[in-house]
Amino acid sequence: MTTPTSGPNTIAAPPRPARGADPDGPDLPGRPGGRTRRPRKSREEYRVNWWLTALLVVLSLTILVPLYFTVVTALKTQDQLGGTGFAFPTEFAWGNFAEAWQLTEFPRTALNSAVITVGAVVLTLLTNSMVAYAIARNMHRRLFKGLFFYFISALFVPFPILMLPVAKQTALLGLDNQVGLILLYVVYGLSFNIFIFVAYINSIPRELEEAAIVDGASTWTLFWKIIFPLLSPMNATVGILTCLWAWNDFLLPLVIVSDPRGATLPLVQYVFQSQFTTNYTVAFASYLMAMAPLLVVYVIAQRWVISGVTRGAIK
Amino acid sequence: MATSTQAPARRTGAPAHRPDRNRIPRTFYWMVLPAVVLFLVFHTVPVLQGVFYSFTDSPGYGDWSFVGLENYVALFADPQVRAAYGFTFRFALLATILVNAIALAVAIGLNGKIKWKNTLRGAYFVPNVLSILVIGYVFQYLFSGSLPAIATALGIDRLSTSILADPQLAWVGILVLAVWQATAFNIIIYLAGLQTVPGELYEAASLDGASSWRQFRSITFPMIAGFFTINMVLALKSFLQVFDHIIALTNGGPGTSTQSVGVLIYRGGFQGGEYGYQLANAVLFMIVIVAFAVVQLRVLQRREVSV
C-alpha cells in the first residue's frame, strides 16, 4: 500500500537529456552499460513521492506533539494550566527550571547518571567485544561453544527472577551504588552483545589474523590492533544501545541503589512524582531536564546513531 | 604474553597446526574468564538463588523454612496472579502486533522516494531516545488532563474522564505509551531489512505488472521475514516484562486492573513480604516466557521457509 508503483512510468519515460546536471553525466555516453542504468536510477531517486512524504510528515506529528506539550507545560505558570494544555504560554515561567533543578538536585543526579552511563559504555565495549572475539574464534571447541550458549540463554531469563536476589547480593557486597550498576549493565548486556558481536566477527576473514601471527603478533595484539578497530560499526551500535539503556533505565537503579545520594535521573523523577504530584509545571520542567541531555546528543549525532544501529542490525 | 614466544617457533617449525591449537587458547581463556566469573556471580547465582527461595516461605528477611511446591500450588489458585498474567498476555500480544505492523508500514514509507528522508527518519527515532518512565509521566498528564478536555469540547462523553481512572480502559493508555515508545526501534530494524532487498526485484515485478500490494506480499515480506521473526520474538519478550510504563501511568491501578506480572513480583516481593512466593511466580514466569519464545521461533521460522 505504502510502496508506490513507480515502475511503469519509469520504463515509459525516455532517458532525459537534462541529466547533464548529474556530475557523472558527461562520462555516461562513453560508458557502455552505464548508459541505460545510470539515468534511470538517478531519475528515480529525484522523483519525490509527495503524497508519501506528506503522509509521513503528518504521522510524525504523533511524535512531535507530546514533545511540544512537554515544553509548553514546563514553561507555564500554575494558573495557565488547564484546558487541553496545548495552548502556547502567555508568559514564560523560567523559574520552574530553577525550582526543579533544586528539588531534584540536578547536578548531582545528572552526574550520577553520566558516570554510570559512561562507565557502562566504556567497559561494555572493551570487555564484551573481547569475550565475543575469544568465543567466535574458538567456536569449534566445546568449551567456548558451551560458553556462547550459556551467555545467550540469559536472553530468555526474565529480570524479575533475579531482581530480588541480586538486590540482596549487591547490598551484601557493598555494590548497591554506581559501581554496582556499571557492573550489572556490563554483565546483563553481555547476552545480546555477544550475539551480535560474534555474528559480526565471523564475517571478518581470518586471513588478516593469520598474516599478523606470521609476523609474530600475540593474541592480545591481534585483538587490539586488528579486530577491535574493525569492529567500529558494531562498537557504535552496542555503544549507542548501552548508552540509551543505562541512561534511561529505571528498574535496575530502583532495586539496586539504596543511598538516595546515588539516585539516577529516572529514579529521582519517580521520587519527585510521588512527592509533588500537584506541582505540574515544575514537574514538567524536571522531566524536560531529564530528557534534554540525550535529546541534544541525539539531535547532534542523529545520522550517526541511525546508521550505527542499522548496520548493527544487518550484521 | 605467553603467546609472544610462540610465533617464532611457528615460523621455524612446519606449518604445524598442533602447537597453534594448544597454545593460543591460553590468552583466549584470560579474555573470557572475568566475564564468566562476573556472569556467574551476578546472573547465574541470583537465578539459582531465586529458584531455591521459591521453595521456601521466606518473607525476604529473617527465618524461613522449606515449603516444597506449596508456593507453586498457591500461585494457581491466586486470583491476583491469574489477573496479572491475563493482563500481561493481553497487553503483550496486542503491543507486539501493533508495534510490528506500524513499524513495518512506517519503515516501508521511510524507505520510499520521499523528501527530507534523513530528517524524517531522525524524527521517528526520537521516542527510542527517551526514558519510558519520564515520557510516561507526560503521557499520564495527557491522558488525565488534555484528552478529557478535548473530548468534552467535542462532546464525546465516553472519554470525558481520564481513561487511566477507568479499570476497563486504563490498559489502552499503557498500550499507547508502549507502542509510541517501542515502534521507533523496530522501524530502524525494518529499515535495515528493507535495504537488503535488491531494487532489481521490484523493477522486474513492475515489468510483469505486479501491484504494490502484490510486490509487498511476494517480494518485500519474504525478503525481510528474518527481521520480522527477530522483531516479533524480541518485542513479545520485552512487552511481557512491562514495568516502567505501568509505574509511570497507573501504578497497577485502578485497583489491580493494570498490574503486570513484573509489577506484581516487584511489589509483593519487595514491599509485601512475599519474597519466596513471588520468586515462585518469577520462576513460573520464566518458564512461560521461554515456552513462548520457543513456540514463536518455531512457528515463524517454519513460515519463513515455506514462503
XYZ file of C-alpha atoms in Angstrom:
622
model
C 0.000 0.000 0.000
C 2.617 2.446 1.046
C 5.037 1.348 -1.642
C 4.315 3.435 -4.651
C 4.270 1.775 -8.046
C 6.830 3.701 -9.941
C 7.697 1.014 -12.413
C 5.540 1.703 -15.461
C 6.320 5.402 -15.534
C 9.992 4.813 -15.203
C 10.069 2.456 -18.080
C 7.878 4.580 -20.325
C 9.892 7.717 -19.747
C 12.695 8.249 -22.252
C 16.178 8.968 -20.924
C 16.309 12.669 -20.241
C 18.978 14.730 -21.918
C 18.831 17.073 -18.939
C 20.893 14.668 -16.924
C 23.950 16.705 -17.798
C 23.361 18.258 -14.390
C 24.425 14.947 -12.938
C 28.149 15.044 -12.076
C 28.563 11.739 -13.872
C 26.615 12.977 -16.836
C 29.388 13.837 -19.301
C 31.053 10.425 -18.876
C 27.933 8.458 -19.492
C 27.885 8.136 -23.250
C 31.366 6.674 -23.147
C 30.394 4.004 -20.654
C 28.669 1.021 -22.162
C 26.110 -0.444 -19.826
C 26.183 2.541 -17.555
C 24.282 4.372 -20.199
C 20.996 2.598 -19.717
C 21.166 2.100 -15.962
C 22.521 5.339 -14.645
C 19.942 7.815 -15.897
C 17.054 5.652 -14.845
C 18.414 5.303 -11.323
C 19.065 8.960 -10.759
C 15.753 9.962 -12.283
C 14.003 7.572 -9.991
C 15.744 8.988 -6.981
C 14.760 12.527 -7.779
C 11.093 11.871 -8.433
C 9.823 12.596 -4.951
C 6.617 10.919 -3.908
C 4.940 13.920 -2.321
C 1.866 12.033 -1.134
C 4.003 9.637 0.816
C 6.137 12.460 2.156
C 3.046 14.340 3.320
C 1.652 11.247 4.970
C 4.873 10.635 6.859
C 5.134 14.268 7.916
C 1.595 14.150 9.289
C 2.287 10.878 11.074
C 5.446 12.288 12.616
C 3.220 14.744 14.481
C 2.285 11.879 16.784
C 5.889 12.043 17.932
C 6.387 15.777 17.935
C 3.120 16.757 19.639
C 3.848 15.102 23.017
C 7.266 16.776 22.954
C 5.709 20.160 22.213
C 3.267 19.527 25.041
C 6.133 18.849 27.454
C 7.928 22.030 26.515
C 4.937 24.373 26.775
C 3.784 22.889 30.070
C 7.236 23.293 31.559
C 7.167 26.981 30.613
C 3.763 27.816 32.075
C 2.797 29.260 35.422
C 0.366 27.363 37.627
C -2.648 29.454 36.619
C -2.036 28.900 32.912
C -2.635 25.185 33.342
C -5.922 23.561 32.467
C -7.878 23.157 29.268
C -6.268 20.929 26.693
C -2.846 22.137 27.767
C -1.694 22.727 24.203
C -2.054 26.488 24.320
C 1.144 28.453 23.988
C 2.260 30.021 27.287
C 1.297 33.676 27.651
C 4.204 34.395 29.950
C 7.247 32.219 30.387
C 7.899 30.805 33.837
C 11.600 30.124 33.650
C 11.608 29.799 37.421
C 10.152 26.297 37.030
C 13.516 25.096 35.845
C 15.369 26.663 38.759
C 12.965 25.060 41.178
C 13.170 21.641 39.512
C 16.961 21.981 39.418
C 16.998 22.358 43.192
C 14.306 19.835 44.081
C 15.898 17.041 42.076
C 19.442 18.139 42.979
C 20.020 18.035 39.264
C 23.814 18.480 39.153
C 24.461 15.502 41.375
C 21.758 13.286 39.869
C 22.821 14.048 36.329
C 26.425 13.404 37.256
C 25.432 10.019 38.715
C 23.628 9.126 35.525
C 26.531 10.349 33.418
C 29.147 8.402 35.392
C 27.078 5.228 35.221
C 26.383 5.645 31.502
C 29.964 6.423 30.507
C 31.321 3.687 32.739
C 28.892 1.128 31.397
C 29.524 2.058 27.760
C 33.327 2.056 28.010
C 33.555 -1.164 29.993
C 30.977 -2.877 27.792
C 32.843 -2.025 24.612
C 36.216 -3.094 25.988
C 35.105 -6.353 27.554
C 32.123 -7.639 25.600
C 33.879 -7.393 22.259
C 36.865 -9.243 23.685
C 34.746 -12.053 25.063
C 32.918 -12.296 21.754
C 36.228 -12.475 19.889
C 37.518 -15.304 22.046
C 34.261 -17.183 21.574
C 33.900 -16.526 17.839
C 37.409 -17.731 17.051
C 37.061 -20.874 19.146
C 33.582 -21.993 18.289
C 34.947 -25.369 17.238
C 35.969 -26.018 20.834
C 33.300 -27.460 23.024
C 34.102 -25.187 25.958
C 33.701 -21.947 24.022
C 30.650 -23.150 22.209
C 29.153 -24.019 25.578
C 30.022 -20.544 26.864
C 28.327 -18.998 23.860
C 25.060 -20.771 24.594
C 25.465 -20.119 28.315
C 25.587 -16.366 27.715
C 22.886 -16.375 25.024
C 20.466 -18.387 27.128
C 20.302 -15.489 29.580
C 18.361 -13.580 26.934
C 15.338 -15.595 27.927
C 15.651 -15.292 31.677
C 13.197 -12.603 32.737
C 14.643 -9.976 35.010
C 12.070 -10.460 37.814
C 13.550 -13.835 38.682
C 16.896 -12.372 39.645
C 15.645 -8.952 40.664
C 15.092 -9.834 44.308
C 18.217 -11.986 44.859
C 20.561 -9.619 43.019
C 19.328 -6.686 45.086
C 20.269 -8.583 48.233
C 23.563 -9.728 46.794
C 24.746 -6.287 45.708
C 23.807 -4.919 49.120
C 25.825 -7.692 50.726
C 28.872 -6.972 48.565
C 28.628 -3.223 49.127
C 27.807 -2.748 45.438
C 24.427 -1.092 45.918
C 25.804 2.036 44.244
C 27.081 3.409 40.934
C 29.911 0.879 40.689
C 27.485 -1.982 41.117
C 25.167 -0.561 38.476
C 28.002 -0.215 35.972
C 28.998 -3.829 36.573
C 25.430 -5.030 36.177
C 24.923 -3.179 32.906
C 28.133 -4.703 31.559
C 27.165 -8.197 32.689
C 23.492 -8.082 31.693
C 24.275 -6.589 28.312
C 26.625 -9.452 27.554
C 23.923 -11.821 26.260
C 22.692 -9.599 23.486
C 26.065 -8.026 22.693
C 27.784 -11.390 22.329
C 25.023 -12.387 19.976
C 25.651 -9.525 17.571
C 29.428 -9.244 18.057
C 30.010 -12.934 17.307
C 27.955 -12.758 14.131
C 29.999 -9.775 13.004
C 33.386 -11.217 13.923
C 32.550 -14.337 11.938
C 32.341 -12.149 8.848
C 35.911 -10.871 9.343
C 38.277 -13.039 7.282
C 40.749 -14.999 9.392
C 43.497 -14.392 6.845
C 44.031 -10.974 8.381
C 44.941 -12.509 11.694
C 46.950 -15.318 10.175
C 49.150 -12.809 8.395
C 49.752 -10.962 11.643
C 50.514 -14.186 13.505
C 53.229 -14.971 10.998
C 54.655 -11.554 11.790
C 54.771 -12.510 15.456
C 51.719 -10.774 16.843
C 50.270 -12.115 20.084
C 46.567 -12.729 20.538
C 46.243 -9.527 22.574
C 47.933 -7.520 19.854
C 45.730 -9.180 17.254
C 42.648 -8.184 19.132
C 43.549 -4.599 19.947
C 45.391 -3.744 16.729
C 43.340 -5.586 14.138
C 39.991 -6.830 15.377
C 38.903 -4.031 17.689
C 39.305 -1.278 15.055
C 37.449 -3.435 12.530
C 34.578 -3.719 14.964
C 33.850 0.022 14.880
C 30.381 -0.255 13.300
C 29.372 -2.828 15.879
C 31.005 -0.831 18.642
C 28.913 2.133 17.586
C 25.721 0.080 17.742
C 26.497 -1.566 21.060
C 27.727 1.745 22.477
C 24.526 3.561 21.494
C 22.231 0.846 22.801
C 24.139 0.560 26.077
C 24.121 4.324 26.462
C 20.350 4.569 25.965
C 19.742 1.692 28.314
C 21.995 2.866 31.140
C 20.803 6.465 30.954
C 17.080 5.684 30.813
C 16.872 2.547 32.903
C 14.578 2.721 35.892
C 14.118 -0.790 37.267
C 17.746 -1.654 37.984
C 18.542 1.572 39.887
C 15.219 1.184 41.682
C 16.115 -2.207 43.125
C 19.888 -1.716 43.490
C 20.577 1.819 44.693
C 19.934 2.166 48.410
C 21.521 5.529 49.186
C 19.349 8.420 47.930
C 22.546 10.298 47.119
C 23.249 7.696 44.444
C 19.960 8.276 42.628
C 19.913 8.493 38.840
C 17.745 10.819 36.738
C 14.809 8.430 36.143
C 14.873 7.405 39.789
C 14.693 10.967 41.005
C 11.703 11.669 38.718
C 9.946 8.777 40.406
C 10.547 10.131 43.891
C 9.732 13.608 42.651
C 6.450 12.455 41.108
C 5.190 10.856 44.299
C 6.113 13.855 46.446
C 4.997 16.785 44.334
C 2.088 15.496 42.293
C 0.215 18.760 42.287
C 3.127 20.875 41.123
C 2.767 20.057 37.440
C 4.709 22.908 35.916
C 7.819 22.229 37.987
C 7.414 18.503 37.390
C 7.386 19.096 33.637
C 10.433 21.307 33.831
C 12.100 18.454 35.642
C 11.019 15.903 33.024
C 12.348 18.125 30.314
C 15.669 18.442 32.086
C 15.867 14.674 32.402
C 15.126 14.205 28.698
C 17.193 17.067 27.361
C 20.760 15.730 27.617
C 20.173 12.626 25.499
C 17.854 14.514 23.178
C 20.549 17.097 22.499
C 23.144 14.406 21.951
C 20.755 12.629 19.641
C 19.929 15.686 17.549
C 23.643 16.322 17.059
C 24.592 12.727 16.353
C 21.339 11.680 14.696
C 22.614 10.367 11.366
C 25.408 8.524 13.007
C 23.101 6.933 15.564
C 20.689 5.645 12.957
C 23.325 4.321 10.590
C 25.084 2.691 13.530
C 22.006 0.867 14.689
C 21.086 -0.072 11.140
C 24.464 -1.573 10.406
C 24.313 -3.489 13.640
C 21.016 -4.977 12.633
C 22.303 -6.170 9.277
C 25.347 -7.822 10.916
C 52.189 -12.573 26.778
C 52.621 -16.281 26.792
C 51.907 -16.389 23.130
C 54.543 -13.917 22.052
C 57.237 -16.570 22.280
C 55.217 -18.902 20.205
C 55.249 -17.102 16.902
C 58.952 -17.564 16.047
C 58.675 -21.226 16.921
C 55.941 -21.434 14.411
C 57.939 -19.746 11.739
C 60.837 -22.154 12.041
C 58.660 -25.180 12.519
C 56.400 -26.664 9.942
C 53.004 -25.041 9.325
C 52.025 -27.225 12.237
C 48.506 -26.649 13.409
C 49.055 -28.569 16.596
C 51.115 -26.145 18.693
C 48.910 -23.442 17.331
C 45.833 -25.081 18.707
C 47.323 -25.864 22.066
C 48.963 -22.571 22.862
C 46.790 -19.740 21.625
C 43.788 -20.619 23.737
C 45.570 -19.626 26.923
C 45.117 -15.966 26.037
C 41.584 -16.682 24.954
C 40.876 -18.163 28.367
C 42.043 -14.959 30.024
C 39.776 -12.996 27.712
C 36.646 -14.790 28.818
C 37.498 -15.601 32.421
C 36.487 -12.267 34.057
C 33.251 -12.197 32.111
C 32.423 -15.761 33.070
C 33.096 -15.069 36.747
C 31.038 -11.875 36.775
C 28.231 -13.504 34.855
C 28.221 -16.399 37.259
C 28.175 -14.134 40.309
C 25.648 -11.575 39.099
C 23.416 -13.636 36.898
C 23.561 -17.387 37.371
C 23.908 -17.394 41.155
C 20.987 -14.976 41.683
C 18.860 -17.040 39.310
C 19.680 -20.233 41.207
C 19.074 -18.440 44.491
C 15.738 -17.308 43.153
C 14.810 -20.849 42.237
C 15.966 -22.045 45.657
C 13.969 -19.477 47.635
C 10.901 -20.191 45.529
C 10.597 -23.397 47.536
C 10.618 -21.527 50.850
C 8.264 -19.251 52.734
C 10.906 -16.535 53.120
C 9.474 -13.039 53.526
C 12.790 -11.566 52.316
C 14.404 -11.272 55.739
C 14.832 -13.365 58.860
C 13.860 -17.004 59.218
C 12.436 -19.215 56.557
C 11.640 -22.866 56.056
C 11.076 -25.167 53.150
C 7.564 -25.455 51.900
C 8.191 -27.582 48.828
C 5.848 -26.867 45.966
C 3.336 -25.076 48.153
C 4.078 -21.668 46.595
C 3.553 -23.030 43.133
C 0.282 -24.672 44.039
C -0.899 -21.465 45.699
C 0.004 -19.446 42.586
C -2.539 -21.275 40.501
C -5.311 -20.559 42.978
C -4.394 -16.875 43.436
C -6.851 -14.617 41.593
C -4.385 -11.704 41.706
C -1.742 -13.786 39.947
C -4.233 -15.004 37.388
C -5.377 -11.451 36.712
C -1.770 -10.271 36.333
C -0.997 -12.993 33.787
C -4.202 -12.262 31.918
C -3.412 -8.576 31.720
C 0.229 -9.136 30.796
C -0.544 -11.514 27.937
C -3.339 -9.454 26.500
C -1.163 -6.388 26.624
C 1.979 -8.065 25.263
C 0.231 -9.758 22.341
C -1.564 -6.608 21.268
C 1.512 -4.427 21.702
C 3.698 -6.849 19.738
C 1.272 -6.987 16.831
C 0.630 -3.247 16.768
C 4.278 -2.277 17.082
C 5.333 -4.602 14.287
C 2.504 -3.652 11.954
C 3.025 0.076 12.426
C 6.814 -0.144 12.347
C 6.761 -2.160 9.125
C 4.357 0.256 7.433
C 6.325 3.329 8.502
C 9.628 1.721 7.570
C 8.347 0.969 4.066
C 7.247 4.583 3.817
C 10.589 5.880 5.032
C 12.311 3.632 2.522
C 10.249 5.098 -0.320
C 11.081 8.028 -2.541
C 10.400 10.773 -0.067
C 11.733 14.240 0.543
C 13.721 15.005 3.734
C 14.497 11.317 4.174
C 17.078 11.678 6.915
C 15.158 14.263 8.885
C 12.022 12.150 8.868
C 13.921 9.044 9.855
C 15.514 11.069 12.629
C 12.152 12.267 13.901
C 10.681 8.787 14.023
C 13.567 7.517 16.092
C 13.225 10.150 18.828
C 10.951 8.141 21.181
C 13.604 5.473 21.448
C 15.988 8.008 22.973
C 13.618 8.957 25.783
C 13.164 7.260 29.130
C 9.884 5.350 29.314
C 9.329 6.436 32.874
C 9.807 10.129 32.180
C 7.844 10.210 28.942
C 5.248 8.108 30.769
C 4.598 10.956 33.183
C 3.992 13.264 30.242
C 1.523 10.793 28.748
C -0.131 10.416 32.112
C -0.890 14.109 32.124
C -2.041 13.960 28.505
C -4.443 11.123 29.283
C -5.789 12.530 32.519
C -5.857 16.237 31.640
C -5.740 17.028 27.937
C -7.676 14.131 26.472
C -10.750 14.618 28.703
C -10.629 18.361 27.935
C -10.558 17.683 24.200
C -13.266 15.024 24.480
C -15.518 17.349 26.457
C -15.065 20.077 23.880
C -16.005 17.611 21.147
C -18.883 16.219 23.159
C -17.573 12.639 23.452
C -18.927 11.529 26.807
C -17.065 8.223 26.954
C -13.687 9.962 27.034
C -14.598 12.975 29.145
C -12.990 11.408 32.209
C -9.445 10.107 32.395
C -9.085 6.703 30.762
C -6.417 5.897 33.337
C -9.016 6.075 36.103
C -11.277 3.635 34.274
C -10.492 -0.026 35.089
C -11.893 -1.035 31.695
C -9.791 1.396 29.691
C -6.598 2.038 31.650
C -4.733 -0.635 29.715
C -5.325 1.292 26.481
C -3.253 4.155 27.869
C -0.410 1.785 28.672
C -0.677 0.273 25.221
C -0.478 3.681 23.546
C 2.630 4.639 25.517
C 4.291 1.284 24.821
C 3.563 1.402 21.107
C 4.647 5.043 20.844
C 7.954 4.309 22.509
C 8.822 0.901 21.037
C 7.854 1.418 17.408
C 10.895 3.618 16.843
C 13.403 0.864 17.375
C 11.518 -1.634 15.238
C 11.327 0.912 12.419
C 15.107 1.035 12.377
C 15.421 -2.738 12.267
C 12.886 -2.980 9.434
C 14.646 -0.192 7.547
C 17.839 -2.181 7.824
C 15.990 -5.193 6.485
C 14.443 -3.292 3.602
C 17.853 -2.142 2.472
C 18.893 -5.738 1.940
C 16.191 -6.188 -0.734
C 17.708 -5.632 -4.176
C 15.876 -2.967 -6.177
C 16.064 -5.084 -9.345
C 13.393 -7.360 -7.915
C 10.888 -4.528 -7.884
C 11.842 -3.456 -11.387
C 11.252 -6.963 -12.666
C 7.988 -7.256 -10.766
C 6.591 -3.990 -12.071
C 7.577 -5.038 -15.602
C 5.347 -8.036 -15.045
C 2.617 -5.699 -13.904
C 2.555 -6.622 -10.227
C 0.593 -4.266 -7.985
C 2.283 -2.693 -4.981
C 0.372 -4.932 -2.616
C 1.454 -7.937 -4.662
C 5.043 -6.682 -4.585
C 4.876 -6.341 -0.834
C 3.463 -9.826 -0.400
C 5.720 -11.625 -2.836
C 8.976 -9.683 -2.558
C 9.279 -7.350 0.411
C 7.808 -9.510 3.102
C 9.540 -12.807 2.238
C 12.864 -10.980 1.885
C 12.660 -9.444 5.344
C 10.991 -12.397 7.057
C 14.093 -12.946 9.182
C 13.871 -9.419 10.551
C 10.185 -9.945 11.201
C 10.895 -13.067 13.239
C 13.569 -11.357 15.330
C 11.376 -8.315 15.945
C 8.355 -10.369 16.936
C 10.281 -12.549 19.377
C 12.186 -9.669 20.995
C 9.111 -7.449 21.181
C 6.958 -10.087 22.818
C 9.709 -10.962 25.268
C 10.188 -7.371 26.358
C 6.478 -6.499 26.458
C 5.809 -9.490 28.690
C 8.143 -7.857 31.195
C 6.359 -4.497 31.041
C 7.176 -2.429 34.134
C 8.190 1.224 33.666
C 5.095 2.033 31.594
C 2.789 0.889 34.339
C 4.669 2.568 37.160
C 4.535 5.850 35.263
C 0.912 5.702 34.159
C -1.287 3.797 36.582
C 0.930 2.163 39.180
C -1.057 -1.013 38.547
C -4.415 0.604 39.136
C -7.176 1.414 39.246
C -7.434 -1.383 41.780
C -5.201 -4.048 40.285
C -6.604 -3.821 36.769
C -3.281 -2.976 35.124
C -0.950 -4.955 37.362
C 1.523 -6.838 35.161
C 3.431 -9.887 36.331
C 6.615 -7.796 36.661
C 4.888 -5.187 38.802
C 3.270 -7.864 40.948
C 6.614 -9.596 41.582
C 8.290 -6.310 42.458
C 5.521 -5.169 44.765
C 4.844 -8.441 46.516
C 8.497 -9.396 46.727
C 9.971 -6.116 47.913
C 7.156 -4.444 49.754
C 4.682 -7.196 50.544
C 6.865 -9.701 52.416
C 6.117 -12.353 49.785
C 9.726 -12.938 48.757
C 9.532 -16.721 48.413
C 6.061 -16.690 46.928
C 6.837 -14.051 44.313
C 10.045 -15.866 43.398
C 7.940 -18.915 42.622
C 5.883 -16.583 40.476
C 9.072 -15.392 38.748
C 10.196 -18.961 38.057
C 6.812 -19.792 36.597
C 7.037 -16.616 34.536
C 10.435 -17.629 33.177
C 9.082 -20.998 32.091
C 6.185 -19.279 30.346
C 8.440 -16.784 28.558
C 10.859 -19.457 27.360
C 7.966 -21.592 26.143
C 6.514 -18.659 24.276
C 9.813 -17.752 22.662
C 10.460 -21.316 21.537
C 6.989 -21.782 20.070
C 7.119 -18.400 18.393
C 10.521 -19.081 16.840
C 9.377 -22.469 15.576
C 6.187 -21.165 14.027
C 7.682 -18.039 12.492
C 10.707 -19.830 11.111
C 8.608 -22.531 9.543
C 6.643 -19.834 7.763
C 9.862 -18.108 6.727
C 10.963 -21.218 4.865
C 7.633 -22.001 3.268
C 7.118 -18.568 1.693
